[in-house]
XYZ file of C-alpha atoms in Angstrom:
751
model
C -15.695 -35.295 -8.136
C -15.382 -32.958 -11.115
C -11.759 -32.307 -10.285
C -11.031 -36.062 -10.107
C -12.675 -36.598 -13.483
C -10.479 -33.936 -15.090
C -7.406 -35.420 -13.406
C -8.289 -38.903 -14.704
C -8.870 -37.584 -18.235
C -5.617 -35.585 -18.275
C -3.568 -38.500 -16.958
C -5.251 -40.891 -19.397
C -4.346 -38.643 -22.366
C -0.760 -38.278 -21.131
C -0.420 -42.069 -20.727
C -1.854 -42.637 -24.206
C 0.536 -40.125 -25.807
C 3.576 -41.560 -24.001
C 2.530 -45.118 -24.875
C 2.412 -44.107 -28.562
C 6.022 -42.888 -28.438
C 8.570 -45.314 -29.818
C 12.288 -45.662 -30.476
C 14.169 -47.211 -33.449
C 11.047 -48.858 -34.899
C 7.337 -48.020 -34.464
C 6.719 -51.318 -32.702
C 9.027 -50.470 -29.775
C 6.492 -48.471 -27.737
C 8.060 -48.891 -24.347
C 8.125 -45.379 -22.760
C 4.699 -45.723 -21.121
C 5.811 -48.108 -18.383
C 8.567 -45.668 -17.336
C 6.009 -42.946 -16.531
C 3.614 -45.451 -14.937
C 6.078 -46.997 -12.473
C 7.653 -43.618 -11.656
C 4.180 -42.418 -10.584
C 3.853 -45.460 -8.323
C 7.331 -44.732 -6.935
C 6.170 -41.195 -6.101
C 3.136 -42.460 -4.184
C 0.560 -43.109 -6.901
C -2.051 -45.701 -5.922
C -4.643 -47.897 -7.603
C -6.011 -44.839 -9.404
C -2.803 -44.707 -11.496
C -3.157 -48.426 -12.380
C -6.765 -47.952 -13.463
C -5.720 -45.026 -15.661
C -2.615 -46.553 -17.214
C -3.867 -49.999 -18.274
C -6.742 -48.765 -20.527
C -4.468 -46.150 -22.112
C -1.760 -48.765 -22.710
C -4.199 -51.216 -24.311
C -5.632 -48.486 -26.550
C -2.126 -47.655 -27.797
C -1.005 -51.347 -28.050
C -4.072 -53.294 -29.067
C -2.460 -56.671 -29.900
C -1.878 -60.025 -28.228
C 1.534 -59.064 -26.834
C 0.071 -55.809 -25.514
C -2.675 -57.734 -23.712
C -0.124 -60.059 -22.072
C 1.996 -57.081 -21.017
C -1.103 -55.310 -19.609
C -2.067 -58.375 -17.565
C 1.496 -58.765 -16.309
C 1.524 -55.084 -15.410
C -1.628 -55.481 -13.318
C -0.200 -58.621 -11.679
C 2.981 -56.800 -10.615
C 1.719 -53.266 -9.999
C -1.245 -54.037 -7.708
C 0.845 -56.003 -5.142
C 3.541 -53.320 -5.399
C 1.055 -50.562 -4.554
C -0.411 -52.638 -1.718
C 2.975 -53.300 -0.111
C 4.155 -49.709 -0.682
C 1.207 -48.404 1.343
C 2.280 -50.465 4.344
C 6.025 -49.926 4.322
C 8.643 -47.944 2.506
C 10.689 -49.830 -0.077
C 13.988 -49.094 -1.772
C 13.809 -47.441 -5.198
C 15.598 -50.326 -6.976
C 12.675 -52.643 -6.099
C 10.367 -50.516 -8.243
C 12.822 -50.664 -11.151
C 13.060 -54.483 -10.914
C 9.285 -54.880 -10.773
C 8.941 -52.485 -13.742
C 11.177 -54.759 -15.869
C 9.169 -57.951 -15.279
C 6.167 -57.291 -17.582
C 8.468 -56.138 -20.396
C 9.948 -59.695 -20.706
C 6.952 -60.611 -22.878
C 8.317 -58.318 -25.603
C 11.602 -60.259 -25.665
C 9.820 -63.650 -25.693
C 7.582 -62.513 -28.550
C 10.637 -61.759 -30.716
C 12.899 -64.621 -29.599
C 13.020 -66.040 -33.145
C 14.948 -62.995 -34.382
C 18.077 -62.164 -32.413
C 18.358 -58.699 -33.986
C 14.783 -57.770 -33.151
C 15.188 -59.222 -29.649
C 18.290 -57.080 -29.091
C 16.380 -54.057 -30.347
C 13.669 -54.748 -27.788
C 16.238 -55.192 -25.010
C 17.756 -51.840 -25.958
C 14.297 -50.248 -26.055
C 13.349 -51.719 -22.661
C 16.535 -50.343 -21.115
C 15.710 -46.938 -22.629
C 12.284 -47.253 -21.011
C 14.016 -47.921 -17.682
C 16.126 -44.794 -18.213
C 12.948 -42.882 -19.048
C 11.491 -44.101 -15.741
C 14.414 -42.431 -13.980
C 13.814 -39.238 -16.017
C 10.102 -39.275 -15.131
C 10.900 -39.802 -11.454
C 13.183 -36.771 -11.534
C 10.497 -34.653 -13.274
C 7.827 -35.757 -10.794
C 10.147 -34.886 -7.904
C 10.503 -31.376 -9.357
C 6.719 -31.010 -9.532
C 6.270 -32.346 -6.024
C 8.961 -30.328 -4.254
C 9.205 -27.162 -6.351
C 5.724 -26.548 -7.623
C 5.916 -22.810 -6.892
C 9.380 -22.136 -8.276
C 10.978 -23.775 -11.292
C 14.643 -22.973 -10.706
C 16.355 -26.035 -12.177
C 19.893 -27.377 -12.132
C 21.560 -28.843 -15.235
C 20.536 -32.476 -14.590
C 16.914 -31.480 -14.067
C 16.893 -29.381 -17.251
C 18.194 -32.379 -19.233
C 15.596 -34.695 -17.672
C 12.742 -32.305 -18.397
C 13.961 -31.836 -21.986
C 14.038 -35.635 -22.553
C 10.507 -35.927 -21.188
C 9.277 -33.177 -23.566
C 10.966 -34.883 -26.561
C 9.278 -38.205 -25.689
C 5.904 -36.448 -25.405
C 6.606 -34.832 -28.786
C 7.357 -38.262 -30.339
C 4.070 -39.580 -28.936
C 2.151 -36.585 -30.321
C 3.729 -37.096 -33.748
C 2.644 -40.748 -33.661
C -0.955 -39.602 -32.946
C -1.228 -37.608 -36.182
C -4.468 -37.835 -38.146
C -5.299 -34.968 -40.496
C -3.653 -32.379 -38.240
C -0.595 -32.839 -36.068
C -1.136 -32.529 -32.285
C 2.613 -32.018 -32.005
C 2.518 -28.861 -34.164
C -0.516 -27.515 -32.286
C 1.093 -28.028 -28.864
C 4.425 -26.641 -30.101
C 2.816 -23.441 -31.430
C 0.713 -23.093 -28.288
C 3.862 -23.240 -26.140
C 5.787 -20.863 -28.452
C 3.045 -18.214 -28.165
C 2.680 -18.788 -24.417
C 6.410 -18.549 -23.695
C 6.675 -15.481 -25.949
C 4.255 -13.442 -23.862
C 4.405 -14.919 -20.380
C 7.966 -16.182 -19.940
C 11.537 -15.607 -21.017
C 12.277 -15.624 -24.781
C 14.684 -18.549 -24.396
C 11.807 -20.861 -23.454
C 10.081 -20.178 -26.796
C 13.206 -21.228 -28.706
C 13.719 -24.245 -26.429
C 10.143 -25.425 -27.054
C 10.616 -25.118 -30.833
C 13.839 -27.169 -30.705
C 12.501 -29.939 -28.433
C 9.271 -30.419 -30.375
C 11.288 -30.252 -33.591
C 13.382 -33.172 -32.324
C 10.188 -35.210 -31.966
C 9.384 -34.526 -35.621
C 12.972 -35.456 -36.531
C 12.759 -38.853 -34.750
C 9.405 -39.795 -36.277
C 9.583 -38.311 -39.791
C 13.367 -38.257 -40.244
C 13.195 -34.658 -41.537
C 15.476 -31.792 -40.514
C 13.186 -29.219 -42.172
C 10.443 -29.207 -39.536
C 12.746 -28.330 -36.587
C 14.038 -25.381 -38.640
C 10.485 -24.237 -39.390
C 9.576 -24.456 -35.686
C 12.607 -22.304 -34.818
C 11.529 -19.796 -37.485
C 8.039 -19.700 -35.953
C 9.559 -18.944 -32.538
C 11.702 -16.158 -34.021
C 8.696 -14.552 -35.739
C 6.542 -14.846 -32.603
C 9.193 -13.050 -30.536
C 9.903 -10.498 -33.258
C 6.252 -9.424 -33.501
C 5.667 -9.457 -29.735
C 3.521 -6.459 -28.768
C 0.435 -5.486 -26.812
C -1.604 -6.802 -29.756
C -0.886 -10.505 -29.213
C -2.601 -11.638 -32.401
C 0.235 -10.096 -34.440
C 2.527 -12.999 -33.515
C -0.047 -15.493 -34.760
C -0.588 -13.549 -37.986
C 3.179 -13.447 -38.567
C 3.413 -17.242 -38.206
C 0.431 -17.754 -40.559
C 1.951 -15.509 -43.244
C 5.298 -17.285 -42.870
C 3.632 -20.664 -43.368
C 1.867 -19.454 -46.516
C 5.082 -17.933 -47.885
C 7.038 -21.149 -47.259
C 4.353 -23.202 -49.009
C 4.334 -21.043 -52.135
C 7.961 -19.975 -52.466
C 10.047 -22.894 -51.127
C 10.227 -25.710 -53.643
C 10.783 -28.461 -51.057
C 7.537 -27.528 -49.301
C 3.938 -27.280 -50.435
C 0.978 -25.297 -49.165
C -1.308 -27.334 -46.864
C -4.551 -25.916 -45.460
C -4.335 -28.293 -42.504
C -1.113 -26.576 -41.442
C -3.016 -23.273 -41.215
C -5.614 -25.011 -39.057
C -2.818 -26.216 -36.756
C -1.511 -22.648 -36.341
C -4.985 -21.229 -35.717
C -5.840 -23.920 -33.150
C -2.517 -23.364 -31.356
C -3.208 -19.616 -31.241
C -6.774 -20.167 -30.031
C -5.527 -22.337 -27.164
C -3.062 -19.582 -26.278
C -5.847 -16.984 -26.097
C -7.966 -19.390 -24.029
C -5.444 -19.435 -21.153
C -7.088 -17.848 -18.064
C -5.218 -14.775 -16.888
C -4.739 -16.174 -13.371
C -3.148 -19.333 -14.745
C -0.759 -17.336 -16.899
C 0.362 -15.190 -13.950
C 0.780 -18.285 -11.768
C 2.976 -20.104 -14.296
C 4.952 -16.936 -14.950
C 5.695 -16.662 -11.232
C 6.776 -20.337 -11.169
C 9.375 -19.837 -13.886
C 10.567 -16.308 -13.088
C 10.389 -15.767 -9.328
C 13.820 -15.791 -7.789
C 14.530 -17.114 -4.324
C 16.879 -14.154 -3.921
C 13.995 -11.699 -4.330
C 11.835 -13.689 -1.902
C 14.663 -13.709 0.648
C 15.382 -9.991 0.248
C 11.708 -9.143 0.609
C 11.544 -11.364 3.663
C 14.476 -9.426 5.132
C 12.548 -6.193 4.543
C 9.570 -7.494 6.517
C 11.844 -8.841 9.267
C 13.616 -5.486 9.571
C 10.248 -3.786 9.821
C 9.270 -6.125 12.649
C 12.417 -5.088 14.522
C 11.645 -1.392 13.984
C 8.069 -1.956 15.199
C 9.306 -3.543 18.407
C 11.636 -0.612 19.091
C 8.907 1.930 18.341
C 6.571 0.170 20.766
C 9.266 0.193 23.458
C 9.931 3.916 22.966
C 6.166 4.517 22.981
C 5.926 2.829 26.376
C 8.746 5.062 27.689
C 6.813 8.178 26.654
C 3.653 6.709 28.177
C 5.409 6.219 31.527
C 6.838 9.747 31.371
C 3.331 11.078 30.684
C 2.061 9.226 33.771
C 4.966 10.567 35.870
C 4.395 14.195 34.840
C 0.684 13.951 35.605
C 1.487 12.624 39.092
C 3.755 15.671 39.638
C 0.872 18.121 39.153
C 0.294 19.783 42.553
C -2.832 21.827 42.027
C -3.782 24.890 44.111
C -5.006 24.442 47.678
C -8.762 24.840 48.268
C -9.881 28.475 48.673
C -11.158 27.855 52.203
C -7.737 26.563 53.247
C -6.019 29.496 51.518
C -8.236 31.972 53.393
C -7.474 30.248 56.679
C -3.702 30.481 56.081
C -3.838 34.119 54.941
C -6.098 35.007 57.893
C -3.730 33.334 60.358
C -0.722 35.153 58.847
C -2.629 38.471 59.019
C -3.326 37.994 62.738
C 0.311 37.105 63.413
C 1.698 40.155 61.574
C -0.798 42.861 62.577
C -2.289 41.776 65.882
C 0.755 40.162 67.507
C 1.955 43.356 69.259
C -1.399 45.108 69.636
C -2.470 45.741 73.246
C -6.093 45.072 72.264
C -5.182 41.584 70.973
C -6.522 39.662 73.937
C -9.835 41.473 73.888
C -10.264 41.100 70.113
C -9.150 37.471 69.944
C -10.435 36.146 73.250
C -13.563 38.150 74.036
C -14.734 38.885 70.490
C -12.630 36.209 68.749
C -15.246 34.616 66.496
C -16.760 37.921 65.523
C -13.332 39.371 64.677
C -12.344 36.388 62.547
C -15.669 36.598 60.684
C -14.901 40.248 59.891
C -11.452 39.281 58.606
C -13.048 36.547 56.456
C -15.389 39.093 54.841
C -12.388 41.255 53.979
C -10.554 38.193 52.584
C -13.551 37.308 50.389
C -13.474 40.768 48.848
C -9.714 40.721 48.456
C -9.652 37.286 46.818
C -12.241 38.403 44.254
C -10.731 41.814 43.364
C -7.081 41.121 44.200
C -6.921 43.795 46.915
C -8.972 45.444 49.663
C -9.689 49.107 50.329
C -10.994 51.069 53.275
C -14.494 50.599 51.896
C -14.150 46.840 52.440
C -13.462 47.276 56.173
C -16.660 46.949 58.266
C -17.567 49.993 60.469
C -17.239 47.864 63.568
C -13.556 47.218 62.846
C -12.866 50.826 61.781
C -14.157 52.148 65.059
C -12.410 49.577 67.173
C -9.000 48.947 65.516
C -6.140 51.464 65.761
C -4.066 49.748 62.993
C -6.499 49.904 60.056
C -3.912 51.173 57.543
C -1.387 48.497 58.593
C -4.154 45.893 58.439
C -5.148 46.868 54.870
C -1.507 47.105 53.678
C -0.572 43.745 55.204
C -3.682 42.030 53.899
C -3.066 43.345 50.366
C 0.562 42.147 50.513
C -0.542 38.680 51.670
C -3.209 38.480 48.978
C -0.671 39.555 46.338
C 1.820 36.933 47.525
C -0.868 34.268 47.477
C -1.993 35.249 43.984
C 1.595 35.102 42.733
C 2.098 31.725 44.361
C -1.182 30.413 42.954
C -0.273 31.635 39.437
C 3.161 30.073 39.737
C 1.636 26.729 40.777
C -0.944 27.020 38.011
C 1.668 27.795 35.346
C 3.921 25.072 36.682
C 1.066 22.571 36.562
C 0.057 23.802 33.108
C 3.610 23.296 31.906
C 3.678 19.786 33.332
C 0.293 19.060 31.800
C 1.476 20.442 28.457
C 4.551 18.212 28.567
C 2.403 15.236 29.619
C -0.071 15.862 26.768
C 2.742 16.006 24.240
C 4.393 12.895 25.662
C 1.048 11.130 25.420
C 0.662 12.370 21.826
C 4.163 11.172 20.960
C 3.394 7.802 22.509
C 0.225 7.537 20.445
C 2.036 8.602 17.265
C 4.751 6.010 17.767
C 2.148 3.327 18.459
C 0.233 4.226 15.297
C 3.475 4.332 13.320
C 4.355 0.908 14.664
C 0.960 -0.429 13.586
C 1.416 1.019 10.100
C 4.883 -0.484 9.756
C 3.818 -3.822 11.247
C 1.366 -4.436 8.412
C 3.129 -6.894 6.134
C 3.986 -5.400 2.769
C 2.486 -7.534 0.019
C 4.481 -7.708 -3.187
C 2.692 -8.167 -6.505
C 5.056 -10.105 -8.785
C 2.475 -10.512 -11.544
C 1.920 -6.762 -11.754
C 5.677 -6.190 -11.701
C 6.054 -8.346 -14.800
C 3.174 -6.617 -16.584
C 4.646 -3.175 -15.903
C 8.098 -4.314 -17.019
C 6.652 -5.699 -20.245
C 4.654 -2.539 -20.942
C 7.736 -0.372 -20.476
C 9.825 -2.729 -22.611
C 7.334 -2.257 -25.458
C 8.066 1.471 -25.198
C 11.820 0.762 -25.427
C 12.388 1.828 -21.819
C 15.125 -0.118 -20.049
C 13.995 -1.240 -16.586
C 16.625 -2.836 -14.350
C 14.239 -3.651 -11.531
C 10.537 -3.316 -10.758
C 8.975 -3.583 -7.307
C 5.249 -3.275 -6.622
C 4.107 -3.440 -3.024
C 0.746 -2.826 -1.429
C 0.248 -1.092 1.906
C -3.409 -2.116 1.831
C -5.976 -3.345 -0.666
C -6.246 0.070 -2.350
C -2.764 1.543 -1.960
C -0.021 0.459 -4.368
C 3.474 1.928 -4.465
C 5.713 1.212 -7.445
C 9.490 1.524 -7.537
C 11.389 1.423 -10.829
C 15.124 1.401 -11.468
C 15.842 2.978 -14.859
C 18.876 4.594 -16.570
C 19.714 8.025 -15.175
C 19.757 9.577 -18.667
C 16.070 8.753 -19.183
C 14.121 11.983 -18.551
C 10.723 11.407 -20.186
C 8.979 10.482 -16.975
C 5.550 11.232 -18.474
C 5.904 8.123 -20.669
C 6.508 5.979 -17.588
C 3.521 7.555 -15.826
C 1.261 6.799 -18.817
C 2.493 3.210 -19.166
C 2.063 2.421 -15.458
C -1.360 4.107 -15.355
C -2.489 2.151 -18.422
C -1.295 -1.151 -16.966
C -2.956 -0.691 -13.575
C -6.048 1.170 -14.758
C -5.556 4.100 -12.360
C -3.686 7.384 -12.622
C -0.134 7.226 -11.217
C 2.559 9.893 -10.997
C 6.276 10.008 -10.163
C 6.338 11.245 -6.576
C 10.066 10.845 -5.914
C 13.292 10.534 -7.916
C 16.567 9.376 -6.336
C 19.922 9.518 -8.100
C 21.803 6.188 -7.989
C 24.827 7.042 -10.153
C 24.239 5.592 -13.613
C 20.674 4.720 -12.571
C 17.760 6.558 -11.017
C 15.106 5.130 -8.702
C 11.576 6.324 -9.379
C 8.719 6.007 -6.908
C 5.225 6.153 -8.361
C 2.048 6.620 -6.342
C -1.580 6.863 -7.260
C -2.772 10.369 -8.050
C -5.348 11.837 -5.663
C -8.867 12.443 -6.926
C -8.372 16.215 -6.872
C -5.697 18.876 -7.047
C -5.859 22.464 -5.826
C -4.751 26.046 -6.495
C -5.030 28.968 -4.093
C -4.766 32.720 -4.040
C -4.506 35.344 -1.298
C -4.915 39.095 -1.058
C -4.545 41.306 2.029
C -4.240 44.896 3.213
C -3.457 46.368 6.622
C -5.236 49.009 8.620
C -5.066 52.429 6.976
C -3.792 50.812 3.787
C -0.414 49.567 5.057
C 0.756 46.264 3.572
C 1.973 44.578 6.776
C -0.885 43.549 9.007
C -1.897 41.217 11.811
C -3.351 38.544 9.511
C -1.242 35.510 8.566
C -2.197 32.828 6.063
C -0.913 29.335 5.320
C -1.300 26.856 2.450
C 0.910 23.769 2.815
C 1.079 20.113 1.795
C 0.958 17.833 4.836
C 1.290 14.477 3.047
C 0.429 12.885 -0.282
C -3.048 14.130 -1.140
C -3.441 15.987 2.175
C -3.270 19.784 2.432
C -3.943 22.508 4.974
C -5.065 26.073 4.284
C -5.526 28.471 7.150
C -5.964 32.080 8.188
C -5.076 33.572 11.581
C -6.053 37.066 12.766
C -3.908 38.363 15.632
C -5.511 40.595 18.258
C -5.210 44.213 17.240
C -3.278 45.425 14.202
C 0.286 45.974 13.086
C 3.502 44.197 14.010
C 2.346 42.883 17.395
C -0.776 41.282 15.945
C 1.270 39.911 13.054
C 3.736 38.303 15.493
C 0.859 36.695 17.404
C -0.892 35.286 14.327
C 2.423 34.170 12.774
C 3.332 32.299 15.956
C -0.008 30.469 15.946
C 0.181 29.588 12.225
C 3.824 28.448 12.395
C 3.095 26.194 15.365
C 0.064 24.718 13.635
C 2.019 24.042 10.430
C 4.793 22.227 12.269
C 2.446 20.175 14.446
C 0.321 19.079 11.494
C 3.411 18.237 9.419
C 4.488 15.954 12.271
C 1.072 14.235 11.935
C -0.224 15.161 15.396
C -3.941 14.768 15.990
C -6.000 17.966 15.602
C -7.158 17.866 19.222
C -3.582 17.666 20.533
C -2.406 20.378 18.110
C -4.990 22.960 19.116
C -4.872 22.098 22.829
C -1.070 22.355 22.926
C -0.918 25.656 21.031
C -3.673 27.093 23.210
C -1.745 26.177 26.385
C 1.511 27.571 24.983
C -0.094 30.899 24.148
C -1.956 31.137 27.449
C 1.184 30.317 29.466
C 3.104 32.917 27.451
C 1.007 35.596 29.148
C -0.232 38.919 27.841
C -2.967 39.411 25.288
C -1.442 36.918 22.872
C -4.716 35.931 21.223
C -5.414 34.902 17.637
C -8.396 33.610 15.722
C -7.892 30.454 13.712
C -9.670 29.414 10.532
C -8.333 26.095 9.197
C -9.355 23.612 6.526
C -7.704 20.184 6.290
C -8.301 18.645 2.844
C -7.900 14.948 2.069
C -7.946 14.671 -1.720
C -7.956 10.850 -1.605
C -10.939 10.590 0.757
C -12.622 13.679 -0.776
C -13.187 15.483 2.542
C -12.966 19.022 3.946
C -12.435 19.372 7.733
C -13.078 22.968 8.849
C -11.686 23.938 12.263
C -12.583 27.340 13.700
C -11.565 29.168 16.882
C -12.982 32.660 17.109
C -12.904 33.019 13.317
C -15.820 34.382 11.273
C -17.795 32.193 8.895
C -16.247 31.056 5.605
C -17.850 30.113 2.305
C -17.653 27.128 -0.064
C -18.530 28.427 -3.539
C -19.445 26.208 -6.501
C -20.611 28.252 -9.491
C -23.180 30.581 -7.880
C -24.089 28.167 -5.105
C -22.776 29.270 -1.699
C -22.447 27.092 1.403
C -21.718 28.914 4.652
C -19.488 27.258 7.254
C -20.200 28.950 10.568
C -17.645 29.658 13.253
C -17.912 29.983 17.026
C -15.874 30.025 20.221
C -13.159 32.273 21.557
C -9.774 32.930 19.931
C -6.908 30.630 20.772
C -4.948 31.561 23.918
C -7.840 33.266 25.776
C -8.788 30.365 28.008
C -6.661 27.495 29.195
C -9.270 25.016 27.998
C -11.009 25.485 24.656
C -13.224 23.550 22.274
C -12.870 24.215 18.536
C -15.823 24.326 16.171
C -15.332 21.507 13.631
C -17.369 20.986 10.442
C -16.921 18.101 7.984
C -17.935 18.298 4.337
C -17.470 16.193 1.210
C -15.543 17.698 -1.682
C -17.446 18.419 -4.875
C -15.586 19.049 -8.140
C -14.577 22.691 -8.575
C -15.408 23.727 -4.988
C -13.765 27.001 -3.941
C -13.121 27.681 -0.247
C -13.151 31.391 0.629
C -11.785 32.460 4.028
C -11.594 36.052 5.256
C -10.661 37.905 8.429
C -13.242 39.811 10.466
C -12.074 43.076 8.877
C -13.633 41.963 5.569
C -16.930 40.964 7.248
C -17.059 44.278 9.138
C -16.326 46.223 5.950
C -19.405 44.704 4.260
C -21.428 45.451 7.376
C -22.552 41.883 7.846
C -22.910 38.454 6.304
C -25.733 39.154 3.832
C -23.942 41.956 1.993
C -20.758 39.883 1.722
C -22.626 36.835 0.368
C -24.514 38.969 -2.139
C -21.263 40.460 -3.383
C -19.743 36.984 -3.754
C -22.537 35.971 -6.141
C -21.510 38.809 -8.463
C -17.937 37.446 -8.826
C -17.850 35.100 -11.825
C -14.127 34.314 -11.997
C -12.929 30.793 -11.165
C -9.308 31.853 -10.628
C -8.769 31.853 -6.844
C -6.180 34.660 -6.956
C -8.463 36.915 -9.003
C -11.404 36.024 -6.735
C -9.431 36.977 -3.601
C -8.350 40.292 -5.134
C -11.872 41.171 -6.339
C -13.438 40.389 -2.947
C -10.804 42.460 -1.123
C -11.220 45.364 -3.564
C -14.981 45.149 -3.075
C -14.622 45.361 0.709
C -12.343 48.409 0.413
C -14.778 50.066 -1.986
C -17.653 49.310 0.401
C -16.012 51.447 3.138
C -14.919 54.041 0.564
C -11.242 53.365 1.123
C -11.321 53.907 4.911
C -9.693 50.681 6.070
C -10.130 50.487 9.842
C -8.957 46.918 10.378
C -6.601 44.420 8.795
C -8.290 42.579 5.910
C -7.252 39.290 4.230
C -8.996 37.005 1.745
C -7.766 33.444 1.095
C -9.338 31.420 -1.740
C -8.609 27.785 -2.604
C -10.139 25.886 -5.555
C -10.119 22.084 -6.006
C -10.501 20.448 -9.396
C -10.695 16.775 -10.429
C -7.721 15.061 -12.058
């Protein structure tokens, strides 16, 4: 209801203004019927009739006006009624529109010259009806994008001039025409292209020219537009002040003009209306006049291409999923131990007892007892890997003449079985490893497809604001693109001249416009231009330091550290202690760290990463074991994820407050299946993570001494902290370094 009331009021005011507009002489107010009948032609109903007739009578309160109003009702109501039932040709509306205007000709029939003037005016009104119909068609069909051809620009300009004439005719103490003109000049200055500000000043100046027959006012309007554009800045009131000062100067220093306080009121009211525009409305109208269909089409192509990529990723993901299923079906698994014993026992009888002359007695007379004795020997052999004379029961020693051959053959069979079982196990482990990785790849591709499938939302309003802000700083911007991956993640791409190197200015301008800290994350050379990608800064940044010493003071040791960037705002720091000391331990820990770095960079899940590396190291054979102490930091989500496998505790230090993160489990590569110890913590400003190998803990002779020593270190520099802690551990053992020792410190600080 409220919306209808505002619509009625707005349409009533527009009708009144148009009905006040005239041509040649003030009495020829004939433009109103053109707008009225064009609205009916575009589908307007009785509501339009009820709005137009009162406005027309208010603007033409005389006997002829009353006759014309009655004739309008008599022709318009049947026209609306018929139009609702069937579609009529456009020329019918034009003929019906002419009928009420005949009263004007009859009223002036005594004067041929005046009658001809009215005929001319009525025909102009008919032409204005065509103009209004064209303008209404633009509003109806292209409400969201005002890209006009030449004919439409001319039609819209004529409509604005007629409105301006009507506003000039409504002048009391202040001119509505001047107020609206200044309002549009200020609005176009800040929200649209500069040419629209000049166009508004010219069109509204023409209205003043028609009514007051003065060429001065159009020139003053153009001067106002020039000053508004010239003083355009972030402080919008400067444009208004410039226009006010210009008006005062013209009044005092130009002899043809005089100072008028009402003119200042007109400027102030126009500026106040400009400041009263809601921000959402301004952005909406800006998009209507500036959005290009080309940009919409190109952005649509981007989303369509992404849909195609998503479909292919999903198809490839399904391939990997099927391969995972196939490899898991190929896993054989070892035969049950009871079946293995039965086969080995049967082979033992065939090889040892086949040519023995006591075979029949042993197998036939004492068969079950003999086989039970063999089974006892097999149980011992399966557990220890071989049998000895001590495993042979006295009964069999006294009875069998081939004890040595029996033991040798049994050991050979057990060895062959163990080798076969290990081969099957390793083969199955390899297949399982491949299957796990295929499954991980399938999951990664599916997740990647989901990420890509999310429609990128472009923010045209923000693009314009950023472009304007950079323009104020005299930075040339060829193109601006702002797209959102989700509600909180914006990525900005700017195309600027290649010679521009002060990227900090761009970062400050973009950050100021959006209200969040942004930085240039990528720069691409495009010949004479460069393409900058800006992303939001994470909440924290980090610095790290490391210090280490090998057993007996040698520099190369079995500890390996890592500190790498995985993605924007995501980092990994880690420490691996290889089994033993020296080059062999260093090779083991380096292998584990390098694998972890590469897997995490590829965005594999932590469970898959650790499981895969554990299987690789266990299949590799030998004592290829390493402890792992990892921390994955997400500086956007403000989280620490500690992952430990056989590593000692680590410490999170903030001033003198220490938080201990415990570790547990066996080193990686010891068992085929393992479960890491994972601890999650929230980041606090200025947290320092301190990791150390077991050589440091052993040097301090336990946790308490190490923690007490940490409280004595006051430095906040992670490199200095690592060096002081390592020096303290060496001093604690009086320089007798019996194990490799490494300290890794990492400090986060808010941006």
